[in-house]
Coordinates of C-alpha atoms in Angstrom, one line a residue:
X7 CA -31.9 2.2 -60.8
X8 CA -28.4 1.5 -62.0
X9 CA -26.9 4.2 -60.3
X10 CA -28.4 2.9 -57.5
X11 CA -27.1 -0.7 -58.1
X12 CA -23.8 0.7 -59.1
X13 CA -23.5 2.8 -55.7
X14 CA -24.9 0.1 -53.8
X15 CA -22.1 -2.2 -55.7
X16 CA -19.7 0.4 -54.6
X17 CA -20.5 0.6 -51.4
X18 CA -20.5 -3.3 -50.8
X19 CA -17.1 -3.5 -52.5
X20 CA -15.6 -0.5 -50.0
X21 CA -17.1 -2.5 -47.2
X22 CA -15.6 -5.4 -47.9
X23 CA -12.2 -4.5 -48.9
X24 CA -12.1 -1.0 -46.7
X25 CA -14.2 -2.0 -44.4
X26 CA -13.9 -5.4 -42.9
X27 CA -10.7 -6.3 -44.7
X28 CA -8.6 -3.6 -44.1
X29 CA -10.2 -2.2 -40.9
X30 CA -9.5 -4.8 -38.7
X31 CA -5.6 -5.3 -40.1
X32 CA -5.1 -1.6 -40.2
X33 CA -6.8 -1.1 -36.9
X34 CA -3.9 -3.8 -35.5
X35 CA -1.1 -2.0 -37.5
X36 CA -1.5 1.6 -37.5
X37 CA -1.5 1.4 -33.6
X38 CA 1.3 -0.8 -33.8
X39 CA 4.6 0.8 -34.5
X40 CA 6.4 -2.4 -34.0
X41 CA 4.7 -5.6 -33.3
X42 CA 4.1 -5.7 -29.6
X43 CA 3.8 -2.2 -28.5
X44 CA 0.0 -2.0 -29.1
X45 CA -1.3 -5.2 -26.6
X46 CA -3.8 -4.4 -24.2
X47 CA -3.5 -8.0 -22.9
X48 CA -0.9 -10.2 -21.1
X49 CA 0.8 -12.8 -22.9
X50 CA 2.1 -15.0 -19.7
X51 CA 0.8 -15.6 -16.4
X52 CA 2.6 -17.1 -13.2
X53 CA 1.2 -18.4 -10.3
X54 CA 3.4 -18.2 -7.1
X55 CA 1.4 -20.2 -4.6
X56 CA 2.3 -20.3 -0.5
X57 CA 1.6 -23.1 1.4
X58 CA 0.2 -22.9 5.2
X59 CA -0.9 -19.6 5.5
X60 CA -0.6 -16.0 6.2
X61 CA -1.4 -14.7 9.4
X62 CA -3.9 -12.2 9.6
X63 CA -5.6 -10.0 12.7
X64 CA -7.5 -12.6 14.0
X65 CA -8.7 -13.8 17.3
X66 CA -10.2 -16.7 19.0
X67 CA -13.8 -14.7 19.7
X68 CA -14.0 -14.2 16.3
X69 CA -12.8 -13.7 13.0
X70 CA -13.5 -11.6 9.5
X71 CA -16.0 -14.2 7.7
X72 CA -17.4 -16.1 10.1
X73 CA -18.7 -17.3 12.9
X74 CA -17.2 -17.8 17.0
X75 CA -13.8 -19.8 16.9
X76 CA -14.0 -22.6 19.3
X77 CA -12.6 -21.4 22.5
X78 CA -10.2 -23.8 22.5
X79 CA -8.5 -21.9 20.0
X80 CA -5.9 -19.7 21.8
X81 CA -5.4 -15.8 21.4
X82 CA -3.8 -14.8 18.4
X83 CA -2.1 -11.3 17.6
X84 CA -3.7 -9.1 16.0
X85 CA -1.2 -8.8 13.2
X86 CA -2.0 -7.9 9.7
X87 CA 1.3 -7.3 7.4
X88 CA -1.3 -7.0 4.4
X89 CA -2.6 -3.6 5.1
X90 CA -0.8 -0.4 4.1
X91 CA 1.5 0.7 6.5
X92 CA 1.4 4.9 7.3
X93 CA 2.9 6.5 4.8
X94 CA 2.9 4.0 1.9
X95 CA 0.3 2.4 -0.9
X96 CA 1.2 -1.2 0.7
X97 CA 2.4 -3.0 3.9
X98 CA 5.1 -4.5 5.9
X99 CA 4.5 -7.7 3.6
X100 CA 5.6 -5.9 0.6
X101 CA 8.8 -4.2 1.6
X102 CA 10.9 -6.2 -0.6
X103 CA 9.5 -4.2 -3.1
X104 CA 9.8 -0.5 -2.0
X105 CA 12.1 1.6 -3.4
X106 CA 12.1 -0.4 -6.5
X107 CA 10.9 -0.2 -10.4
X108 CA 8.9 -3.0 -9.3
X109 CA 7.0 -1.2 -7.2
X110 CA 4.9 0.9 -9.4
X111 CA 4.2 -2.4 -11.0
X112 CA 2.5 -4.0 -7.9
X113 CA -1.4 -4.2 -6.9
X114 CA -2.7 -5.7 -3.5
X115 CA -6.0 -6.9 -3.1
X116 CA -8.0 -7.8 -0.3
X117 CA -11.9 -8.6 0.6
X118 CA -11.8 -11.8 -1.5
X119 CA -12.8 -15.2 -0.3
X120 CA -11.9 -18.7 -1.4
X121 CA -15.5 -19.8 -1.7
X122 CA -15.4 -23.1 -2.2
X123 CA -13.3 -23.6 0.9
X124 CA -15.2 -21.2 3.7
X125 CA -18.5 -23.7 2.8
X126 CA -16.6 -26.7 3.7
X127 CA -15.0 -28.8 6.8
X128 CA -13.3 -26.1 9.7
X129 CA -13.9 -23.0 7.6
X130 CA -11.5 -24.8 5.0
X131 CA -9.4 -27.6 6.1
X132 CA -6.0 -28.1 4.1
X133 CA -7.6 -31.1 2.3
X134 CA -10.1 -28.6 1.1
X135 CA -8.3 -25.6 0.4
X136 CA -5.9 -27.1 -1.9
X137 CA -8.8 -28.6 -4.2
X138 CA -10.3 -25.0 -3.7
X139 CA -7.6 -22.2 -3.9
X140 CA -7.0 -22.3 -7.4
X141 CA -10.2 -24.1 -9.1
X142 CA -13.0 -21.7 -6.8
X143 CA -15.2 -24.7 -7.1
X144 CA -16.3 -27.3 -4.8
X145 CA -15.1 -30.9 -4.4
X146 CA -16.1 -34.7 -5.0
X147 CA -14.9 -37.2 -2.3
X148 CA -14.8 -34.8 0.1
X149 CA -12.7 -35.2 3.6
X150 CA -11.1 -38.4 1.8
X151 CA -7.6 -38.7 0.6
X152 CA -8.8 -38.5 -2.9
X153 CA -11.0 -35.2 -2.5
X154 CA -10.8 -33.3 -5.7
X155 CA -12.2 -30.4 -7.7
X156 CA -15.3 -30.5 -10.2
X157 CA -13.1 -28.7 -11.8
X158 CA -9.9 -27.0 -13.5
X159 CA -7.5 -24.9 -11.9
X160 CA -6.5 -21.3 -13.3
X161 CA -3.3 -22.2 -14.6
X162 CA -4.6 -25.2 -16.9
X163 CA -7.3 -23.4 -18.2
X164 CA -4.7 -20.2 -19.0
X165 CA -2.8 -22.2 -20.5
X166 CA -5.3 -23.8 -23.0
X167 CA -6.5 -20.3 -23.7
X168 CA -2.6 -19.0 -24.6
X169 CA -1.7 -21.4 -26.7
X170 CA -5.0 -21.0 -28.8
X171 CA -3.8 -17.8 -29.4
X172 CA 0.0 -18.0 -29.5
X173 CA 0.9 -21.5 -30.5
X174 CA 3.3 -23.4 -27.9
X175 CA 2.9 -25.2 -25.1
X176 CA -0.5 -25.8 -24.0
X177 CA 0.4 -27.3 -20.3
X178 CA 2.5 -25.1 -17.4
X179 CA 5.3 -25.0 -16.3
X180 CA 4.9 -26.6 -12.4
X181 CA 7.9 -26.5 -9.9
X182 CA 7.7 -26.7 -6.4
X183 CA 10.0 -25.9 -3.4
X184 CA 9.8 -29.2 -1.4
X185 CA 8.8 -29.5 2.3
X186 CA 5.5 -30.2 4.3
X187 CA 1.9 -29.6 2.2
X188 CA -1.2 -31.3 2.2
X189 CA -1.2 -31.9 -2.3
X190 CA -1.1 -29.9 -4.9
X191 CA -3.6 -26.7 -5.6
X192 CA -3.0 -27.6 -9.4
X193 CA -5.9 -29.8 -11.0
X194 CA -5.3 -30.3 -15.0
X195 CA -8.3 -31.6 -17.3
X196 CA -11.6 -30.0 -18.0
X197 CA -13.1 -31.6 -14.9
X198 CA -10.1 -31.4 -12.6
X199 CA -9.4 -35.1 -12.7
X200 CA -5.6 -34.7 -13.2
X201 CA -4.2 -33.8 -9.9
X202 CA -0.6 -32.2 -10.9
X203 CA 2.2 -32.1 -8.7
X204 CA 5.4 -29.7 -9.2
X205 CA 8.8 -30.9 -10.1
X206 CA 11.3 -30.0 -7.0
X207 CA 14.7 -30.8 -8.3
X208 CA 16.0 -27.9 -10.7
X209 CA 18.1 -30.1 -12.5
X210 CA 15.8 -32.6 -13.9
X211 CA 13.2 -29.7 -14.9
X212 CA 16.4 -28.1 -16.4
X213 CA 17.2 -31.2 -18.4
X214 CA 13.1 -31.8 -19.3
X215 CA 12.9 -27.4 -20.3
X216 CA 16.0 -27.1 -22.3
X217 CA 16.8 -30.0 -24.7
X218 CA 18.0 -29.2 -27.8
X219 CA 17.3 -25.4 -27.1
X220 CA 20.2 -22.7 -27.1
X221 CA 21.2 -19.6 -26.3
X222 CA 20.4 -16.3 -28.6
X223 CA 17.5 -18.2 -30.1
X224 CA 14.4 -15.6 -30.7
X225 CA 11.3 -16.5 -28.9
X226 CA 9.4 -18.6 -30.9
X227 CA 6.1 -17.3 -30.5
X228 CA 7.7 -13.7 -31.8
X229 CA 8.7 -15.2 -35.3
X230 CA 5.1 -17.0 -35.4
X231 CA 3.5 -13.6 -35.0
X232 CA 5.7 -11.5 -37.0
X233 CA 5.3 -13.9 -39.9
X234 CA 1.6 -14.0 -39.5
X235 CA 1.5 -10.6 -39.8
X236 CA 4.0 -10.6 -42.6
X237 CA 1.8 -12.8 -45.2
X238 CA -1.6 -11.6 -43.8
X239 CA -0.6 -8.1 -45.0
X240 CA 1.2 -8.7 -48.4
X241 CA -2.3 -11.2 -48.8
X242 CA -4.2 -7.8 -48.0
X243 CA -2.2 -6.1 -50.5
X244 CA -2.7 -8.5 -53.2
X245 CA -6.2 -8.3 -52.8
X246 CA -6.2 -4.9 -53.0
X247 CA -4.2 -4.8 -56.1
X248 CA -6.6 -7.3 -57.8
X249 CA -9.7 -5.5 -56.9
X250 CA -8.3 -1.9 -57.5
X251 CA -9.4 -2.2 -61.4
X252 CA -12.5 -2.4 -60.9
X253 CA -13.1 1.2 -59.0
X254 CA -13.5 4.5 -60.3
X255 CA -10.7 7.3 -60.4
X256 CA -11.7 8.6 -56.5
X257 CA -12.3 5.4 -55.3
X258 CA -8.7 4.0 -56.6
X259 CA -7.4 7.6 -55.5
X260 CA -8.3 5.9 -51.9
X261 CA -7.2 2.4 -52.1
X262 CA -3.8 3.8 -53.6
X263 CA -3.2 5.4 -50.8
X264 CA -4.2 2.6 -48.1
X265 CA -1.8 0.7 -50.5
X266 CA 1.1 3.4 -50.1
X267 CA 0.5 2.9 -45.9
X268 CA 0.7 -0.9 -46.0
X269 CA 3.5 -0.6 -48.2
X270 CA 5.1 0.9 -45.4
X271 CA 4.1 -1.1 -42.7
X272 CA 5.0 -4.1 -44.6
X273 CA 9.2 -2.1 -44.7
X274 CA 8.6 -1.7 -41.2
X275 CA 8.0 -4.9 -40.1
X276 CA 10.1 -6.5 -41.9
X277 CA 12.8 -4.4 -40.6
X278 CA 12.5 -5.3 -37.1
X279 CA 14.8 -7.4 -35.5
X280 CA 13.6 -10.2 -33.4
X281 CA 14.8 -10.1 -29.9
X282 CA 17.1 -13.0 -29.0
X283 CA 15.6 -13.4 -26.0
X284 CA 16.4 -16.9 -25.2
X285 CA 19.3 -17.8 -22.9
X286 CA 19.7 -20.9 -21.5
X287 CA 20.8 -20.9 -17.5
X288 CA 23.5 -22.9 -16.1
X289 CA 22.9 -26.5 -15.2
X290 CA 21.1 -26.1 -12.0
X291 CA 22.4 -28.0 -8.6
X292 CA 20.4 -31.3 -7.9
X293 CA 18.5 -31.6 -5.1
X294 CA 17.0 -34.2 -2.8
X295 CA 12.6 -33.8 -1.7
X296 CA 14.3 -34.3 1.6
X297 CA 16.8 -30.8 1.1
X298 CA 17.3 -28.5 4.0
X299 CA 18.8 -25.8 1.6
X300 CA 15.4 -24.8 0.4
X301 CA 17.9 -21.2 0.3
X302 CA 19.6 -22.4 -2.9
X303 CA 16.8 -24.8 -4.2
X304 CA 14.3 -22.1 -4.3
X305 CA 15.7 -19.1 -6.2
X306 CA 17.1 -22.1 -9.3
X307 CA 13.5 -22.7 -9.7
X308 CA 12.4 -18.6 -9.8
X309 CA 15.3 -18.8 -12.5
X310 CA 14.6 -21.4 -14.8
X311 CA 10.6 -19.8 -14.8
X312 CA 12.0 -16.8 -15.8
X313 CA 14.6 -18.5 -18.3
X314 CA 11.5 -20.8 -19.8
X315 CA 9.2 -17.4 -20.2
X316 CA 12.0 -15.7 -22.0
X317 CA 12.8 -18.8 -24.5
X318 CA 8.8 -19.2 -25.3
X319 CA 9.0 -22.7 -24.2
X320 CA 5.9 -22.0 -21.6
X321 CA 2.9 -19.3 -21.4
X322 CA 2.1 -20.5 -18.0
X323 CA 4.6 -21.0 -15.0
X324 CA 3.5 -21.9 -11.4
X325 CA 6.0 -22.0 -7.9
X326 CA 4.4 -23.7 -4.8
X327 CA 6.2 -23.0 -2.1
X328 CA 5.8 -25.6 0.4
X329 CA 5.0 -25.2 4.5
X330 CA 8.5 -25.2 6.4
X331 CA 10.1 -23.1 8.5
X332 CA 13.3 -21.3 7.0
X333 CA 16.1 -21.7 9.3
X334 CA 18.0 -20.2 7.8
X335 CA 16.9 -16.4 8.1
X336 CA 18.2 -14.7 10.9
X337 CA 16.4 -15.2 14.1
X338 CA 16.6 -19.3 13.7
X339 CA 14.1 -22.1 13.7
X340 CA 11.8 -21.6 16.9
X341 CA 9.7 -24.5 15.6
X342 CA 9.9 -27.7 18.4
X343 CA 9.6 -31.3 17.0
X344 CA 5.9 -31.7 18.9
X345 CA 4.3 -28.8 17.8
X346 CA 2.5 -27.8 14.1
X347 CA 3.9 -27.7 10.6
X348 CA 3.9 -23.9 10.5
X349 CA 4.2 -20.5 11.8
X350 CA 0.4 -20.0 12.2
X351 CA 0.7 -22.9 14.6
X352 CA 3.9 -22.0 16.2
X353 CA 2.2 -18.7 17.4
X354 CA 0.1 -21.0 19.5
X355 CA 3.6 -22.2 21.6
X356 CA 5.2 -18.4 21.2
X357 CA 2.6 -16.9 23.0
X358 CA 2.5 -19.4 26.0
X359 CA 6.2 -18.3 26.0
X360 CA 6.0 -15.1 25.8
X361 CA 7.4 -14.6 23.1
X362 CA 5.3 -12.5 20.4
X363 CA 8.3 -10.5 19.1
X364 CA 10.8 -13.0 18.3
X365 CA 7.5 -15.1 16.7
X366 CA 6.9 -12.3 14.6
X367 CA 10.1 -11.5 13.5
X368 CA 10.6 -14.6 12.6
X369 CA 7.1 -14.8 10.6
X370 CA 8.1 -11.4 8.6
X371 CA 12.0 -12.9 8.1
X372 CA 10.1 -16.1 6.4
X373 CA 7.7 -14.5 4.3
X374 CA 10.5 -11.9 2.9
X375 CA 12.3 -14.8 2.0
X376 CA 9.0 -15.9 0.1
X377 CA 8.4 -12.8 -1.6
X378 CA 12.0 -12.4 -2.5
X379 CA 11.0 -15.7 -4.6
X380 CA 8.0 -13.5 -6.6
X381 CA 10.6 -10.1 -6.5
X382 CA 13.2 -12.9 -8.0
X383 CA 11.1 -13.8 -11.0
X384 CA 9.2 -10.3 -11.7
X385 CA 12.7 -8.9 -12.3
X386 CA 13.7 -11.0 -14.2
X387 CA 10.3 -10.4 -16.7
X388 CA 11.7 -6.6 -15.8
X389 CA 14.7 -6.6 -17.0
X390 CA 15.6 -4.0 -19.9
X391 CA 17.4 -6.7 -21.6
X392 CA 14.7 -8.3 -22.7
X393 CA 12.2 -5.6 -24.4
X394 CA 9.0 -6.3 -26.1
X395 CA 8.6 -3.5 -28.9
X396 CA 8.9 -0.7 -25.6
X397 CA 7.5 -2.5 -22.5
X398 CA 9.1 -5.0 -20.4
X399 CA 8.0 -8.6 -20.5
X400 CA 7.0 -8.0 -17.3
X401 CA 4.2 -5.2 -18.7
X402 CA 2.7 -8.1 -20.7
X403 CA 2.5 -10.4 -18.2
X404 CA 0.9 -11.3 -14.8
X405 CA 2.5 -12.7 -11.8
X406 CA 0.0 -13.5 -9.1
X407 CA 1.0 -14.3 -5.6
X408 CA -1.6 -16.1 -3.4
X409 CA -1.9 -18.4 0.2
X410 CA -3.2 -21.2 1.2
X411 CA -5.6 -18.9 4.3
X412 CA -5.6 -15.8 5.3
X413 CA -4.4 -17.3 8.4
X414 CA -3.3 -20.7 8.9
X415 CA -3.2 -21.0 12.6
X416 CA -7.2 -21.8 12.4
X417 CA -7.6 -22.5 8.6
X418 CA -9.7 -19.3 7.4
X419 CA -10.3 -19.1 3.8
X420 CA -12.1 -15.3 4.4
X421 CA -10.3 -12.2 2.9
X422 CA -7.3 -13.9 2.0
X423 CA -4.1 -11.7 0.5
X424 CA -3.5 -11.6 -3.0
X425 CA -0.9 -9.9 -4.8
X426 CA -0.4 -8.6 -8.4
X427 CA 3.2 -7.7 -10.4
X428 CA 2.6 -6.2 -13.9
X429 CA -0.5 -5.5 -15.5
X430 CA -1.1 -7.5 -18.1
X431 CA -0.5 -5.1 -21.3
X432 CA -2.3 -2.6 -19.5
X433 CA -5.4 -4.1 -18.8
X434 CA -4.7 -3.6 -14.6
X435 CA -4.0 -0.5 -12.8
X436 CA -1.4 -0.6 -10.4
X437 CA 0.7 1.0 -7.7
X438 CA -1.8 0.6 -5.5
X439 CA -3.8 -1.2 -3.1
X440 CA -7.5 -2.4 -3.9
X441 CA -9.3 -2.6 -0.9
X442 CA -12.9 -4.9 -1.7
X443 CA -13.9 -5.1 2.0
X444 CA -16.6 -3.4 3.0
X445 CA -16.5 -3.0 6.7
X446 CA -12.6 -1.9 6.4
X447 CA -13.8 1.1 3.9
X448 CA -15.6 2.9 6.6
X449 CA -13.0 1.2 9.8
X450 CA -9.8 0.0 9.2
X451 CA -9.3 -1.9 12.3
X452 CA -12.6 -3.8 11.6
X453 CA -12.3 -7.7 11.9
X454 CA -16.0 -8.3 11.0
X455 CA -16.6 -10.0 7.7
X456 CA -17.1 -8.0 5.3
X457 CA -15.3 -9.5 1.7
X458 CA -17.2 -8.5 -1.6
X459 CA -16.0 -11.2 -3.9
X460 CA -14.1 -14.4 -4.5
X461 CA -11.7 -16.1 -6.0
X462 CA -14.4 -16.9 -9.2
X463 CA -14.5 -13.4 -9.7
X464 CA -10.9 -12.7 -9.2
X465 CA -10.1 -15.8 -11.6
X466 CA -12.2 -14.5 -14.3
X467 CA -10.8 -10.8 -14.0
X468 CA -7.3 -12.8 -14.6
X469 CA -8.9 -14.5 -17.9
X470 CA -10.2 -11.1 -19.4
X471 CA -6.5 -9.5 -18.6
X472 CA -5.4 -12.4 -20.9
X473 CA -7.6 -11.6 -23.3
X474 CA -10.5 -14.2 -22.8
X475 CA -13.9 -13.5 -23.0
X476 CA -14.7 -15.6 -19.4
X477 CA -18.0 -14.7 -17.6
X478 CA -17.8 -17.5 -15.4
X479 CA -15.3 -19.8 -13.3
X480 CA -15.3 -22.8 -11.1
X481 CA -18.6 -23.1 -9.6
X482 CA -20.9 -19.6 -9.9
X483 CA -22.8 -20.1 -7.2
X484 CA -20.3 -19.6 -4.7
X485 CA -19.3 -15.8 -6.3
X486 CA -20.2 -13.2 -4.8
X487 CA -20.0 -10.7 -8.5
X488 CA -21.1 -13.0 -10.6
X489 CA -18.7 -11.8 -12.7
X490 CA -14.7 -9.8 -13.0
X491 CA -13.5 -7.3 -10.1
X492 CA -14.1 -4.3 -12.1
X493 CA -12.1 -1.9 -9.4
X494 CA -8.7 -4.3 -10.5
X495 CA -8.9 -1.8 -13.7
X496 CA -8.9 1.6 -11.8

């Protein structure tokens, strides 16, 4: 009986202190040469966010998703940028990025739905879209001028979650490049109530970010870690020392060699050098909402995100980029005074004309120059400067590009495009192109509807790459998975 009691003593002790108490530090540290090697989830998110629309294959007899457009609803091209082209993982849209290190970084994902928006007015008017596209719920007040969500949107509830975990900042980061837009997609506050709109002039959110902060400084949230490690492990070892009396000859054998390993860990870590991976950017320009040089507006924002992610000041960035037609790329501004606010519409007037390839030049010139915005800031997050342990920030963090529609010339919220750089610590597979409609598996050139998920599912497959638990966002019954895209892990 008192062997048994002693053993059983022995065995509860070992548990404690081996078990539960040094597994789950020594489980962290062991697979943890230096003290951000190991993540398996992403630190940072950004959400780069297009206003107006893509343009996708559609046509006025019908579309992927839905029903008969109204025959007043001219021919449209057949046109889809989003596709892989032959010979390559992606498509036209993604050129920026071939050739480059950021290309084996990239995932593209189609078959996804804004639910919240195909249920609503016009197969998602712009009123509903922007409550929609990044809350996937449905609205209060709806076709008024104060429709919101019943809920959050992604980047508030991301943040929340990052700052629980890291410290910081527990709000985004929200710029915007000025121009025409129906609101915000950004609703802060558990119930959506706090419609946010983005800062345009670089200067003032340069003033607001970097107060007080300078150059060289470490990011703070690597010093907060580091030193939490620091005194959770020489706390481990004091236990250990304390408790290491009261075991037998083997069983000290044991702990005096776990206490040999976290003596070393504990040289190791406090060896490392923190990264000064702070530097503060040059005053920014200042620039009116009413700018035309959206051209030199537009890449001060992309700069100060990455400048902000770098410093620790954020977790969560987002860029809107408004609708407007850059003039400024080669072919010109084709837009007339009487017609739309956006390419999508413009096609409308270009076909009448005749003129289908200077339209669509034009289109691919304007969205290059968009994702040459995204390119801007994932190379920055890139850059070898700026390691974490031996990945890029960029490996522990997500940028997610997304639209408005699918195609904004007759307001579809069915397949929309959406784009992924980095992988969140690992937690995505990239280099390659997911394809989650089901109708394109078997035929590519299929313009049925056929899209597997939404954006609830997509949004909580973003949550569990930060490390959040999530089985559900925005409003359930609108998701098709009822729960994360499991193909986004390969």
């Amino acid at each position: 009986m008192n062997r048994k009691l002693r053993n059983s003593g022995r065995r509860a002790f070992l548990k404690g202190v081996g078990g539960a108490t040094l597994g789950l530090p020594l489980l962290e540290y062991t697979h943890e040469k230096v003290w951000a090697a190991g993540e398996t989830y992403g630190k940072r998110l950004v959400n780069v966010v297009s206003h107006g629309g893509e343009t996708m294959c559609m046509n006025k007899d019908g579309g992927r998703g839905g029903a008969p457009r109204p025959s007043y609803d001219p021919q449209m091209p057949k046109v889809d940028h989003w596709l892989p082209k032959p010979g390559w993982t992606f498509g036209e849209a993604h050129e920026v990025f071939q050739g480059t290190d950021l290309e084996s970084k990239l995932m593209v994902v189609r078959g996804i739905d804004n639910g919240g928006a195909r249920q609503g007015r016009y197969n998602g008017d712009h009123g509903l879209s922007n409550c929609t596209t990044m809350t996937a719920t449905r609205t209060a007040n709806a076709g008024t001028d104060n429709e919101r969500p019943l809920g959050p949107s992604l980047d508030w509830v991301a943040a929340q979650r990052l700052q629980k975990r890291f410290g910081g900042p527990s709000t985004p980061l929200n710029l915007i490049v000025p121009g025409h837009y129906y609101g915000t997609v950004f609703f802060w506050g558990a119930n959506g109530e706090q419609r946010t709109e983005g800062e345009h002039n670089p200067r003032t959110a340069f003033n607001a970010l970097f107060q007080n902060v300078t150059s060289g400084e470490p990011d703070p949230a690597v010093i907060r870690r580091k030193a939490l490690k620091s005194s959770m492990l020489n706390g481990l070892m004091d236990g250990y020392r304390r408790f290491s009396t009261r075991l037998g000859k083997a069983d000290q054998q044991i702990v005096d060699a776990h206490l040999n390993h976290l003596t070393e860990l504990e040289r190791e870590i406090g060896g490392l050098e923190v990264t000064a991976q702070c530097v503060v950017p040059s005053t920014p320009a200042s620039f009116d909402w009413y700018t035309d040089q959206h051209d030199k507006l537009a890449p001060l924002h992309a700069e100060l995100i990455v400048a902000a992610l770098r410093c620790g000041l954020v977790h969560v960035a987002n860029l809107e980029i408004a609708d407007f037609i850059t003039s400024f790329t080669p072919s010109g501004n084709l837009m007339r005074e009487d017609v739309g606010h956006s390419l999508d519409h413009e096609v409308n007037v270009i076909l009448e004309q005749g003129k289908v390839d200077v339209w669509e030049r034009q289109m691919k010139e304007n969205r290059a120059w968009r994702m040459g915005l995204v390119k801007q800031i994932a190379d920055g997050l890139n850059d070898p400067n700026f390691m974490e342990g031996d990945r890029t920030m960029l490996d522990n963090s997500l940028v997610f590009y997304s639209n408005e529609f699918s195609t904004g010339g007759i307001h579809s919220s069915t397949d929309g495009p959406y784009m992924f750089l980095g992988n969140a610590g690992g937690y995505f597979k990239t280099g390659r192109f997911v394809e989650l409609h089901s109708k394109r598996k078997t035929n590519p050139d299929s313009m049925e509807g056929g899209s597997t998920a939404t954006t609830n599912d997509l949004f909580i497959s973003i949550l569990n790459a930060l490390g959040e638990p999530d089985t559900t966002f925005g409003d359930m019954a609108l998701s098709m998975r009822k729960g994360a895209i499991t193909e986004l892990r390969g």
